[in-house]
Amino acid sequence: MSESAKPESERRKFRAIKGTRDILPPDSALWNWFENTARSVMESYNFGEIRTPIFEETGLFARSVGLSTDIVSKEMYEFDLHASDAVHTSRLLYFESRSALRRMGRLYHLVTDLESAWQSNRIEQNDKNKRVIDELRSIYDALFRDLADDKALANADGTPEIMRLFYRASDLMLEIDIAQHVVLRPEATASVVRAYVEHRLDTRPGDQKLYYIGPMFRRERPQKGRYRQFYQIGAEVLGASDAPAIDAELIEMLTVLLERCQIEKYTLLINSIGCANCRPAYVELLRAELRKPEIFERLGADSKRRVEANPLRVMDSKLPEEQEIIEKLPKISQHLCDDCKTHYEKLKRELALRKVPFTESPRLVRGLDYYMRTTFEITSPILGAQNALCGGGRYDGLVELLGGPKGIKGIGFALGEDRFIDAIQEAKKVHATRTADVFIAWMGENAYPAAVRLARVLRDAKHVVELPPAEMKFRKALERADKAGARYALIIGDDEIASKQLTIKHLADGQQRKIAEDELVNYFGSKRN
Ligand code: HAM
């Protein structure tokens, strides 16, 4: 039985993949309001939008976010850019074949697989692959046509000429660009820095102040406020200066956004995690402390693993039984070099100057490897377990690490849009639902062309208009208008056409007025910019 012939209860239904979700009206109106508000705040600080691809080379994140981080080691969605499994397998089989006869058979499969992968774009269609495939085909033809008769294949290796061609074929096979490993981006700072280096943005005058809005992907355990596809709004400043005023202004910008969203319950946590001069000694001190048996034995499995790989991360463990131990560990703030100490002190003065209240948190080390000096997070008690609204910090060596020019500094943040929306809804102060301004209640064939024309006139004046596609009895239409939350019903029937006077009903109080068509836009007021 075809799927559509089955009763509805038996038809296969599809659901959004675990950890992903649909954002529907009216919630989407709040998302749009929030994005527009964030854009206008960031643009008032002279940030410009950057849009980068959603997938990037795996190596970009491995190198910048760091191999030992949870994000890179466990949470990335990785795939091959070209689905060339068949080619990959037949290449392996070719290398494993022991006799000339076997190898001939494997070569046949490989060449045909390669040609069909090329045709269906499952391997990269570049010049190198074309050259390799053509040469492999000619080797194969030469072997079959001229060389590999029964006599030649009687010997396991074939003749010296056959062997030479097999060797050449092996070399060629290693040259094929079979696959490029890519991932769905788990964050966007690495992408922004990649784009900065790729497009030589360092040659543009002044600091580059860039913002982005878009989905990120991490294979985390889904729960409230934690998704596998989630949305971030982030901003990055890249340039020659690491002045703490840049850090402070970026943080101030975030507090302005919080204010516009009327989120009042939040805490700004700040810390400095030092630099390449002072951090290594601190990390060693921390590791030595954590290795002490009386401490090590009390750590959970994750922290035990981190003692060697990345002891700083023990600091942000949330395990209740580790809290007492962590409180007593040496604090990085007491081990900063003079430059880092001065930078941090200036940051605090710059924040005070901007009247931005903050709390120092020596445990705020952040889970990504690229950070140095300033780190910060904004948490909100209204969010529950996933309470980080946003996080960020300085990453002065990253441009260089990703192949860019020396001496370029960077700082940025990303906020979790999903969590901001929750916080806005919890605070219940901003309402951004969108309903129709005008519902056009038309009746009769004569009224319809006027209804279509007037809908257009009102929409051009930026009004939200609902025009029912089929005729409705007036009473039904007015009920529908009311339910849709429209403010006005514009009534057009035979009487209105004959008298050239439109009827407008105010749905809040039921009052009706008559107006001439050319007064319509004035009556509602134009919303045109
Ligand atoms: P992050 O701390 O990994 O930093 O993420 C920033 C924010 O994204 C978090 O505070 C949280 O609000 C949100 N977020 C993270 N994971 C999820 C998730 N699974 N579901 C929902 N929301 C989530 C970064 O991504 C850095 N790139 C920030 C940055 C920019 N640092 C410098 N520049």
XYZ file of C-alpha atoms and ligand atoms in Angstrom:
562
model
C 0.000 0.000 0.000
C 1.339 3.419 -0.838
C 2.078 5.667 2.132
C -0.690 8.148 1.285
C -3.291 5.395 1.015
C -2.747 4.408 4.673
C -4.856 5.915 7.454
C -3.119 8.869 9.117
C -2.332 6.954 12.307
C -0.254 4.455 10.308
C 1.587 6.879 8.057
C 5.265 7.324 8.834
C 5.845 10.704 10.464
C 9.143 12.509 10.635
C 10.376 14.386 13.655
C 13.136 16.962 14.077
C 16.404 15.229 14.977
C 17.219 14.953 18.692
C 18.767 18.146 19.990
C 17.357 20.265 17.152
C 14.038 22.106 17.107
C 11.698 24.236 15.086
C 11.130 27.847 16.013
C 7.569 28.711 15.162
C 5.452 31.851 15.136
C 4.775 33.668 17.408
C 8.152 32.740 19.073
C 10.023 33.486 15.843
C 8.860 37.115 16.139
C 10.731 37.369 19.438
C 13.831 35.815 17.818
C 13.659 38.389 15.041
C 13.132 41.211 17.492
C 16.150 40.021 19.482
C 18.358 39.686 16.404
C 17.375 43.144 15.173
C 18.050 44.609 18.607
C 21.452 42.903 18.796
C 22.322 44.155 15.305
C 21.399 47.715 16.163
C 23.380 47.639 19.435
C 26.462 46.157 17.750
C 26.225 48.500 14.787
C 26.064 51.454 17.179
C 29.502 50.291 18.382
C 30.627 50.248 14.729
C 30.677 46.458 14.246
C 29.972 45.102 10.758
C 28.437 41.732 9.956
C 30.513 38.793 8.724
C 28.900 35.637 7.352
C 31.070 32.556 7.187
C 30.217 29.034 5.969
C 28.511 26.574 8.274
C 31.094 23.893 7.545
C 34.854 24.217 7.688
C 37.906 21.970 7.633
C 38.172 19.827 10.768
C 41.758 20.984 11.265
C 40.688 24.596 11.760
C 38.925 23.788 15.019
C 41.407 21.111 16.076
C 44.145 23.695 15.910
C 42.359 26.664 17.447
C 39.771 25.368 19.911
C 42.203 22.562 20.810
C 42.396 18.789 20.481
C 41.963 18.095 24.168
C 38.770 20.151 24.539
C 35.365 18.483 24.829
C 34.153 20.379 21.778
C 36.819 18.974 19.457
C 37.369 15.562 21.012
C 33.707 14.555 21.454
C 31.198 16.981 20.079
C 31.904 17.762 16.442
C 29.767 16.537 13.544
C 32.373 15.431 11.061
C 31.891 14.172 7.529
C 33.854 13.685 4.315
C 33.264 16.381 1.783
C 33.211 13.769 -0.955
C 31.462 10.505 -0.295
C 34.033 8.244 -1.850
C 33.760 5.151 0.296
C 33.730 2.849 -2.738
C 36.958 4.328 -4.049
C 38.515 4.158 -0.636
C 37.620 0.476 -0.264
C 38.773 -0.567 -3.717
C 42.055 1.237 -3.164
C 42.605 -0.694 0.057
C 41.760 -3.966 -1.686
C 44.204 -3.175 -4.473
C 47.000 -2.630 -1.961
C 46.164 -5.868 -0.199
C 46.131 -8.040 -3.343
C 49.063 -10.409 -3.442
C 49.217 -11.768 -7.017
C 49.367 -10.082 -10.412
C 46.106 -11.765 -11.409
C 44.331 -10.449 -8.282
C 45.805 -7.035 -8.772
C 44.467 -6.887 -12.327
C 40.946 -7.561 -11.044
C 41.284 -4.959 -8.290
C 42.638 -2.401 -10.713
C 39.607 -2.951 -12.919
C 37.248 -2.213 -10.002
C 39.253 0.758 -8.868
C 39.310 2.426 -12.273
C 35.576 1.917 -12.795
C 34.767 3.114 -9.251
C 36.951 6.155 -9.730
C 35.352 7.036 -13.046
C 31.853 6.738 -11.675
C 32.812 8.689 -8.516
C 34.188 11.407 -10.763
C 31.042 11.523 -12.856
C 28.751 11.726 -9.860
C 30.984 14.304 -8.113
C 31.816 11.971 -5.223
C 35.476 12.819 -5.530
C 36.798 16.294 -6.004
C 36.645 17.244 -9.712
C 40.032 18.905 -9.835
C 42.823 18.758 -12.431
C 44.961 16.445 -10.354
C 42.259 13.819 -9.945
C 41.486 14.026 -13.668
C 45.120 13.423 -14.586
C 45.397 10.497 -12.160
C 42.212 8.830 -13.393
C 43.229 9.223 -17.047
C 46.638 7.708 -16.415
C 45.211 4.819 -14.388
C 42.792 4.094 -17.220
C 45.658 4.031 -19.745
C 47.694 1.728 -17.488
C 44.733 -0.561 -17.159
C 44.155 -0.546 -20.949
C 47.826 -1.229 -21.637
C 47.842 -4.139 -19.199
C 44.722 -5.728 -20.588
C 45.388 -5.063 -24.229
C 49.022 -5.894 -24.540
C 50.652 -7.367 -21.516
C 48.577 -9.535 -19.287
C 48.099 -12.701 -21.212
C 48.039 -16.080 -19.471
C 51.737 -16.546 -19.989
C 52.651 -13.241 -18.420
C 50.360 -13.874 -15.464
C 51.681 -17.359 -14.840
C 54.263 -15.754 -12.623
C 52.751 -14.306 -9.419
C 54.337 -10.899 -10.045
C 53.767 -10.843 -13.798
C 56.566 -9.625 -16.035
C 58.929 -6.762 -15.099
C 56.922 -4.450 -17.377
C 53.662 -5.453 -15.639
C 55.307 -4.882 -12.273
C 56.461 -1.431 -13.344
C 52.925 -0.497 -14.311
C 51.521 -1.837 -11.041
C 54.002 0.251 -9.085
C 53.118 3.309 -11.092
C 49.407 2.618 -10.448
C 50.089 2.396 -6.677
C 51.827 5.771 -6.717
C 48.974 7.336 -8.630
C 46.400 5.974 -6.227
C 48.085 7.707 -3.338
C 47.828 10.985 -5.188
C 44.041 11.001 -5.450
C 42.308 13.624 -3.319
C 39.750 11.234 -1.955
C 38.238 13.153 0.881
C 38.464 16.355 2.806
C 37.382 16.081 6.417
C 34.989 18.827 7.357
C 32.807 19.583 10.355
C 29.661 21.534 11.051
C 31.092 24.500 12.918
C 30.894 24.131 16.698
C 31.652 27.841 17.153
C 32.571 30.752 14.901
C 35.650 32.468 16.339
C 37.952 30.114 14.429
C 35.985 30.791 11.226
C 36.196 34.552 11.705
C 39.959 34.364 12.262
C 40.314 32.056 9.229
C 38.422 34.617 7.127
C 40.508 37.466 8.588
C 43.703 35.713 7.516
C 42.355 34.506 4.165
C 41.117 37.952 3.099
C 44.075 39.861 4.552
C 41.775 41.996 6.694
C 44.910 43.144 8.541
C 45.633 45.373 5.533
C 42.414 47.320 6.109
C 42.749 50.425 8.273
C 42.024 50.202 12.002
C 40.688 47.364 14.114
C 38.329 44.929 12.428
C 35.127 44.779 14.428
C 32.970 41.924 13.189
C 29.744 40.319 14.363
C 27.901 37.177 13.306
C 24.550 35.520 13.869
C 23.896 31.880 13.082
C 23.610 28.218 14.015
C 26.412 26.201 15.659
C 26.535 22.441 16.149
C 27.781 20.401 19.093
C 26.976 16.798 19.943
C 26.152 17.509 23.582
C 23.561 15.763 25.728
C 20.387 17.723 24.967
C 18.502 19.355 27.837
C 16.770 22.646 28.513
C 19.019 25.419 27.224
C 21.394 22.934 25.593
C 20.868 21.879 21.997
C 22.842 20.157 19.281
C 21.947 22.882 16.837
C 21.916 26.143 18.752
C 22.253 29.756 17.747
C 24.930 32.221 18.661
C 25.362 35.924 18.207
C 29.008 36.822 18.534
C 31.406 39.688 18.029
C 35.162 39.776 17.517
C 37.687 42.637 17.506
C 40.935 41.959 15.647
C 43.825 44.355 15.367
C 47.219 45.457 16.566
C 46.086 46.720 19.958
C 45.285 44.720 23.088
C 44.206 47.805 25.056
C 41.937 46.775 27.954
C 39.560 49.537 26.782
C 38.677 47.206 23.882
C 37.798 44.398 26.293
C 35.747 46.766 28.445
C 33.875 48.313 25.536
C 32.945 44.870 24.219
C 31.600 43.886 27.633
C 29.774 47.203 27.969
C 28.111 46.487 24.617
C 26.782 43.211 26.037
C 25.337 44.976 29.068
C 23.579 47.457 26.758
C 21.994 44.500 24.952
C 20.918 42.965 28.260
C 19.373 46.284 29.223
C 17.455 46.559 25.935
C 16.113 43.059 26.593
C 15.202 44.142 30.125
C 17.105 41.222 31.610
C 18.077 42.516 35.024
C 19.133 39.382 36.863
C 22.595 38.534 35.662
C 26.195 38.399 36.863
C 29.253 39.351 34.866
C 32.199 37.154 35.853
C 35.706 38.158 34.828
C 39.163 36.660 35.184
C 42.607 36.750 33.630
C 44.190 33.446 32.689
C 47.637 34.871 31.949
C 49.764 34.516 28.857
C 52.471 32.288 27.375
C 54.956 33.824 29.827
C 53.182 33.152 33.074
C 50.599 30.458 32.459
C 52.893 27.437 31.881
C 54.493 27.828 35.332
C 51.052 28.161 36.930
C 49.761 25.098 35.045
C 52.725 23.076 36.327
C 52.086 24.249 39.872
C 48.430 23.298 39.525
C 49.301 19.895 38.076
C 51.748 19.189 40.894
C 49.060 20.087 43.414
C 46.434 17.936 41.703
C 48.797 14.967 41.491
C 49.141 14.847 45.276
C 47.534 11.533 46.258
C 45.302 13.069 48.943
C 43.839 15.393 46.287
C 43.979 13.132 43.219
C 42.039 10.351 44.905
C 39.136 12.677 45.655
C 38.760 13.837 42.033
C 36.113 12.489 39.657
C 37.044 10.565 36.499
C 36.879 13.620 34.193
C 39.106 15.723 36.399
C 41.573 12.843 36.878
C 41.951 12.717 33.108
C 42.399 16.474 32.936
C 45.248 16.568 35.443
C 47.633 15.532 32.688
C 45.836 16.784 29.550
C 44.564 20.174 30.682
C 44.649 20.797 34.455
C 43.185 24.310 34.079
C 39.862 22.725 33.127
C 39.622 21.082 36.561
C 38.864 24.612 37.754
C 35.487 24.786 36.034
C 34.271 21.379 37.152
C 30.738 21.492 38.490
C 30.941 18.205 40.467
C 29.722 18.995 44.015
C 32.313 16.732 45.699
C 35.177 18.575 43.984
C 34.153 22.087 44.983
C 35.951 22.149 48.316
C 39.183 20.930 46.718
C 38.995 23.460 43.895
C 38.458 26.374 46.270
C 41.808 25.568 47.903
C 43.844 25.204 44.691
C 46.352 27.934 43.804
C 44.698 30.803 41.915
C 46.063 32.100 38.621
C 45.517 35.706 39.729
C 48.372 35.225 42.202
C 50.702 33.937 39.478
C 50.246 36.466 36.673
C 53.312 38.145 35.176
C 53.582 41.933 35.534
C 52.177 42.634 32.058
C 49.148 40.426 32.615
C 48.594 41.868 36.072
C 48.660 45.429 34.693
C 46.335 44.475 31.842
C 43.852 42.949 34.273
C 43.962 45.901 36.683
C 43.355 48.295 33.785
C 40.438 46.174 32.587
C 38.804 46.500 35.989
C 39.306 50.289 35.976
C 37.889 50.523 32.446
C 34.805 48.549 33.491
C 34.341 50.784 36.541
C 34.626 53.854 34.306
C 31.738 52.475 32.246
C 29.755 51.657 35.397
C 29.681 47.969 34.484
C 29.441 45.902 37.697
C 31.519 42.710 37.709
C 32.479 39.808 39.938
C 35.977 38.379 39.827
C 36.034 34.626 39.387
C 39.467 32.984 39.637
C 37.869 29.757 38.417
C 36.714 31.149 35.077
C 39.151 29.389 32.723
C 36.746 28.679 29.787
C 36.689 25.459 27.810
C 38.527 26.482 24.643
C 42.309 26.503 24.222
C 42.743 29.769 22.366
C 42.105 32.081 25.305
C 44.703 34.167 27.105
C 44.437 37.029 29.619
C 40.849 38.328 29.804
C 38.063 35.772 30.114
C 34.459 36.567 30.971
C 31.029 35.048 31.205
C 27.571 36.345 31.944
C 25.346 34.000 33.890
C 21.736 34.379 34.893
C 19.968 32.654 37.787
C 16.711 32.641 35.807
C 18.090 30.042 33.406
C 18.495 26.914 35.544
C 21.369 24.454 35.062
C 22.631 25.865 31.743
C 23.033 29.328 33.178
C 25.716 30.835 30.897
C 24.125 33.478 28.701
C 27.388 34.229 27.001
C 31.129 33.784 27.214
C 34.231 35.215 25.689
C 37.774 36.340 26.089
C 41.034 37.416 24.556
C 42.904 35.204 22.057
C 45.995 37.176 21.103
C 48.020 34.348 19.513
C 45.262 32.842 17.378
C 45.732 34.828 14.166
C 49.362 33.762 14.073
C 48.486 30.150 14.937
C 46.172 30.069 11.924
C 48.874 31.304 9.571
C 48.209 35.048 9.787
C 50.576 37.931 10.443
C 52.396 38.280 13.759
C 51.252 40.719 16.430
C 47.505 40.714 15.657
C 45.433 40.557 18.831
C 41.851 39.450 19.246
C 38.997 39.419 21.694
C 35.368 38.436 21.370
C 32.298 36.806 22.825
C 29.395 34.674 21.747
C 26.006 34.660 23.373
C 23.581 31.765 23.278
C 20.518 33.054 21.474
C 18.340 30.153 22.668
C 19.196 31.053 26.255
C 18.711 34.793 25.758
C 15.242 34.135 24.379
C 14.455 31.994 27.450
C 15.730 34.770 29.708
C 13.670 37.395 27.884
C 10.581 35.219 28.195
C 11.289 34.611 31.888
C 11.744 38.327 32.516
C 8.367 38.793 30.721
C 9.044 42.406 29.981
C 9.572 42.484 26.244
C 6.717 41.293 24.080
C 7.361 40.907 20.429
C 4.485 38.926 19.078
C 3.359 39.973 15.691
C -0.244 40.026 14.516
C -2.017 41.459 11.528
C -2.821 45.167 11.675
C -5.605 44.896 9.156
C -7.842 41.986 8.235
C -9.650 42.542 4.937
C -13.205 41.216 5.124
C -14.401 41.175 1.532
C -17.569 39.782 0.024
C -18.719 39.574 -3.562
C -17.029 39.402 -6.927
C -16.982 43.180 -7.276
C -15.215 43.619 -3.971
C -12.406 41.157 -4.599
C -10.307 43.246 -7.063
C -10.551 46.222 -4.686
C -9.498 43.991 -1.768
C -6.434 42.736 -3.677
C -5.463 46.274 -4.668
C -5.924 47.756 -1.196
C -3.998 44.919 0.450
C -1.069 45.888 -1.729
C -1.440 49.616 -0.934
C -1.425 48.905 2.810
C 1.473 46.433 2.629
C 3.498 48.997 0.672
C 2.903 51.318 3.608
C 4.406 48.528 5.821
C 1.152 47.370 7.433
C 0.689 43.698 8.200
C -2.330 42.654 6.199
C -4.301 39.426 6.134
C -6.286 38.934 2.935
C -8.456 35.801 3.005
C -8.083 33.894 -0.267
C -11.749 32.927 -0.453
C -14.925 34.794 0.239
C -16.293 34.585 3.796
C -19.542 35.683 5.353
C -18.895 39.000 7.154
C -19.684 37.546 10.568
C -17.245 34.675 10.046
C -14.592 37.068 8.689
C -14.900 39.345 11.708
C -14.605 36.400 14.075
C -11.476 35.261 12.263
C -10.035 38.812 12.372
C -10.634 38.951 16.098
C -8.996 35.573 16.713
C -5.994 36.546 14.579
C -5.461 39.516 16.897
C -5.899 42.093 14.112
C -6.527 45.680 15.167
C -8.825 46.643 12.316
C -11.136 44.938 9.884
C -11.424 46.631 6.531
C -14.881 45.776 5.209
C -15.442 45.785 1.455
C -18.773 44.613 0.057
C -21.176 45.701 -2.677
C -22.306 48.731 -0.632
C -18.741 49.949 -0.186
C -18.001 49.595 -3.890
C -21.211 51.409 -4.867
C -20.720 54.264 -2.390
C -16.918 54.403 -2.823
C -16.704 54.529 0.978
C -14.820 51.797 2.849
C -15.896 50.584 6.265
C -13.309 50.238 9.015
C -14.145 48.394 12.190
C -11.953 48.881 15.254
C -11.846 45.422 16.719
C -10.963 46.525 20.230
C -14.146 48.526 20.829
C -16.339 47.535 17.872
C -16.638 51.107 16.541
C -17.104 51.565 12.810
C -16.126 54.447 10.516
C -16.569 55.157 6.833
C -13.671 56.602 4.851
C -12.829 57.283 1.219
C -10.262 55.009 -0.402
C -7.631 57.727 -0.797
C -7.746 58.410 2.954
C -6.914 54.815 3.816
C -3.162 54.987 4.262
C -3.441 58.237 6.201
C -6.059 56.731 8.439
C -3.821 53.866 9.559
C -0.703 56.001 9.407
C 2.157 55.017 7.089
C 4.843 52.838 8.643
C 7.159 53.349 5.694
C 10.708 54.186 6.787
P 31.194 29.125 24.344
O 31.288 29.450 25.791
O 31.523 27.749 23.936
O 32.122 30.164 23.596
O 29.721 29.459 23.846
C 29.154 30.736 24.035
C 27.696 30.632 24.444
O 26.967 29.827 23.513
C 27.473 29.945 25.787
O 27.643 30.841 26.860
C 26.016 29.527 25.659
O 25.142 30.605 25.952
C 25.894 29.190 24.183
N 25.976 27.730 23.973
C 27.080 26.948 23.920
N 26.761 25.663 23.721
C 25.400 25.614 23.633
C 24.442 24.571 23.426
N 24.810 23.310 23.217
N 23.129 24.903 23.410
C 22.721 26.190 23.604
N 23.583 27.215 23.781
C 24.900 26.937 23.810
C 32.312 30.213 22.255
O 31.641 29.604 21.450
C 33.387 31.178 21.833
N 33.510 31.113 20.357
C 33.065 32.584 22.296
C 34.083 33.581 21.864
C 34.014 34.426 20.830
N 35.261 33.770 22.446
C 35.926 34.703 21.780
N 35.179 35.097 20.788
